[in-house]
Short mmCIF file of C-alpha atoms in Angstrom, two decimals:
data_model
loop_
_atom_site.label_atom_id
_atom_site.label_comp_id
_atom_site.label_asym_id
_atom_site.label_seq_id
_atom_site.Cartn_x
_atom_site.Cartn_y
_atom_site.Cartn_z
CA ALA C 1 11.34 -1.84 -4.65
CA LEU C 2 9.25 0.86 -3.83
CA ALA C 3 5.68 1.96 -4.75
CA TYR C 4 4.06 5.41 -3.56
CA GLN C 5 1.45 7.86 -4.16
CA LEU C 6 1.62 11.45 -2.96
CA GLY C 7 -1.47 14.05 -2.34
CA SER C 8 -4.44 11.18 -2.53
CA LEU C 9 -5.29 7.66 -1.19
CA ARG C 10 -8.00 6.53 -2.72
CA ASN C 11 -9.16 3.03 -4.61
CA GLN C 12 -11.74 2.32 -7.48
CA GLN C 13 -14.24 0.54 -5.37
CA THR C 14 -14.66 -0.95 -1.51
CA GLY C 15 -11.86 -3.31 -1.02
CA GLY C 16 -10.06 -1.88 -3.88
CA GLY C 17 -6.49 -1.28 -3.75
CA LEU C 18 -5.02 2.26 -3.31
CA VAL C 19 -3.83 3.70 -6.43
CA LEU C 20 0.36 3.62 -7.21
CA SER C 21 1.75 5.97 -9.35
CA THR C 22 5.26 5.87 -8.84
CA LEU C 23 7.46 2.82 -8.85
CA LEU C 24 11.43 2.89 -7.89
CA ALA C 25 13.17 -0.65 -8.07
CA ASP C 26 16.82 -2.00 -8.54
CA PRO C 27 16.71 -3.83 -10.37
CA GLU C 28 13.90 -2.62 -12.63
CA GLY C 29 13.09 -5.74 -14.18
CA ASP C 30 12.26 -8.01 -11.01
CA TYR C 31 8.84 -5.64 -10.57
CA SER C 32 6.60 -3.68 -12.45
CA LEU C 33 3.81 -1.44 -10.99
CA GLY C 34 0.40 -2.03 -12.32
CA GLU C 35 -2.25 0.96 -11.31
CA ASP C 36 -2.83 -0.06 -7.46
CA ALA C 37 -0.04 -3.21 -7.71
CA VAL C 38 3.26 -4.38 -7.72
CA ILE C 39 4.30 -6.89 -9.72
CA ILE C 40 7.12 -9.38 -8.79
CA ARG C 41 9.02 -10.58 -11.02
CA SER C 42 11.38 -12.84 -9.52
CA ALA C 43 9.90 -15.75 -7.28
CA GLY C 44 11.66 -15.90 -3.70
CA THR C 45 10.64 -15.09 -0.22
CA TYR C 46 10.29 -10.82 0.30
CA LEU C 47 9.59 -8.52 3.18
CA VAL C 48 6.41 -6.63 2.11
CA ARG C 49 5.41 -2.82 4.04
CA TYR C 50 3.08 0.01 3.32
CA THR C 51 2.50 3.41 5.09
CA VAL C 52 -0.47 5.63 4.42
CA PHE C 53 -0.22 9.45 6.12
CA VAL C 54 -3.51 11.07 6.47
CA PRO C 55 -2.85 14.99 7.41
CA GLU C 56 -4.69 16.79 10.47
CA GLN C 57 -7.90 17.88 9.01
CA THR C 58 -8.82 14.49 6.46
CA ALA C 59 -10.68 12.03 8.12
CA VAL C 60 -10.34 7.84 7.54
CA ASP C 61 -12.41 4.97 8.72
CA THR C 62 -11.36 1.70 7.22
CA VAL C 63 -9.73 -1.49 7.53
CA LEU C 64 -5.98 -1.27 5.76
CA ARG C 65 -4.37 -4.63 4.06
CA LEU C 66 -1.60 -6.38 2.23
CA GLN C 67 -2.68 -8.98 -0.51
CA ALA C 68 -0.78 -10.58 -2.86
CA ASN C 69 -2.91 -12.36 -6.18
CA GLU C 70 -5.79 -11.66 -3.71
CA GLN C 71 -5.16 -13.33 -1.25
CA SER C 72 -4.86 -10.95 2.31
CA LEU C 73 -2.16 -11.50 4.49
CA LEU C 74 -3.63 -11.76 8.47
CA SER C 75 -0.19 -9.95 9.75
CA SER C 76 -1.30 -6.47 7.64
CA VAL C 77 -4.10 -6.15 8.95
CA VAL C 78 -4.52 -2.68 10.62
CA ARG C 79 -7.67 -0.49 11.47
CA ALA C 80 -7.32 3.36 10.05
CA VAL C 81 -9.92 5.33 11.92
CA LYS C 82 -8.54 9.36 12.92
CA GLY C 83 -11.44 12.01 12.58
CA ALA C 84 -11.02 15.84 10.62
CA GLY C 85 -11.34 17.85 13.65
CA SER C 86 -8.50 15.86 15.93
CA GLY C 87 -5.91 18.12 15.46
CA GLN C 88 -3.73 15.30 14.55
CA SER C 89 -2.37 13.69 11.67
CA ALA C 90 -1.71 9.79 11.63
CA THR C 91 0.87 7.22 10.01
CA PHE C 92 -0.79 4.13 9.43
CA SER C 93 1.31 0.39 8.66
CA GLY C 94 1.84 -2.69 8.37
CA GLN C 95 4.24 -5.78 7.08
CA ALA C 96 4.50 -9.46 6.66
CA LEU C 97 7.10 -11.85 5.18
CA LEU C 98 5.38 -13.34 1.61
CA LYS C 99 6.93 -16.59 -0.37
CA ALA C 100 6.19 -15.11 -3.78
CA ASP C 101 6.07 -16.91 -7.02
CA ALA C 102 6.94 -15.24 -10.46
CA GLY C 103 3.93 -12.76 -11.47
CA THR C 104 2.93 -12.78 -7.48
CA ALA C 105 0.83 -9.23 -7.35
CA VAL C 106 1.09 -7.68 -4.06
CA ARG C 107 -1.39 -4.58 -3.71
CA VAL C 108 -2.45 -2.62 -0.20
CA ILE C 109 -6.11 -2.23 -0.09
CA SER C 110 -8.55 -0.49 1.43
CA SER C 111 -12.45 -1.23 3.38
CA SER C 112 -13.63 1.21 2.29
CA ALA C 113 -14.01 3.37 -0.97
CA LEU C 114 -11.48 6.18 -0.22
CA ASN C 115 -11.27 9.09 -2.08
CA LEU C 116 -8.68 11.45 -0.17
CA THR C 117 -6.70 14.28 -1.57
CA ASP C 118 -4.49 16.87 -0.33
CA THR C 119 -2.72 19.89 -2.86
CA ALA C 120 0.03 20.26 0.33
CA ALA C 121 1.36 16.19 -1.01
CA ASN C 122 1.34 15.45 2.65
CA THR C 123 -1.86 12.19 2.21
CA SER C 124 0.16 9.02 0.99
CA VAL C 125 0.74 5.82 0.65
CA SER C 126 4.18 3.82 0.23
CA LEU C 127 4.66 -0.23 -0.64
CA SER C 128 8.00 -1.11 -0.39
CA ILE C 129 9.58 -4.91 -1.01
CA ASP C 130 12.45 -6.29 0.12
CA ARG C 131 13.95 -9.65 -1.01
CA VAL C 132 14.77 -11.54 2.02
CA VAL C 133 15.56 -14.97 0.20
#
């Protein structure tokens, strides 16, 4: 499964999940999309990865991590810091193995409230979930 949001990084609150707008899944029935989470519908072991892209004109200073049912997956914690005047874009990513029950909600959270947008749709977040076992 791949869920993503192009053109913005935003959450509803400090410590909240980043909004995701699109889900591509195969098989489709094994996953569903909430506003800020992907719901895994089949128990199993999954490799979960996220990527956050911040273009050069945008500043960010937060801690990103994966959560499963509101529990942080420690191997996925990344400090994301970039100044707006740095002249460079930045990509931040993390991953974790997850033993999930049916109904597990997975999301990418930010320790800070974010509301970053750009008209070129460069700013983005993606969350991929691959069944291992």
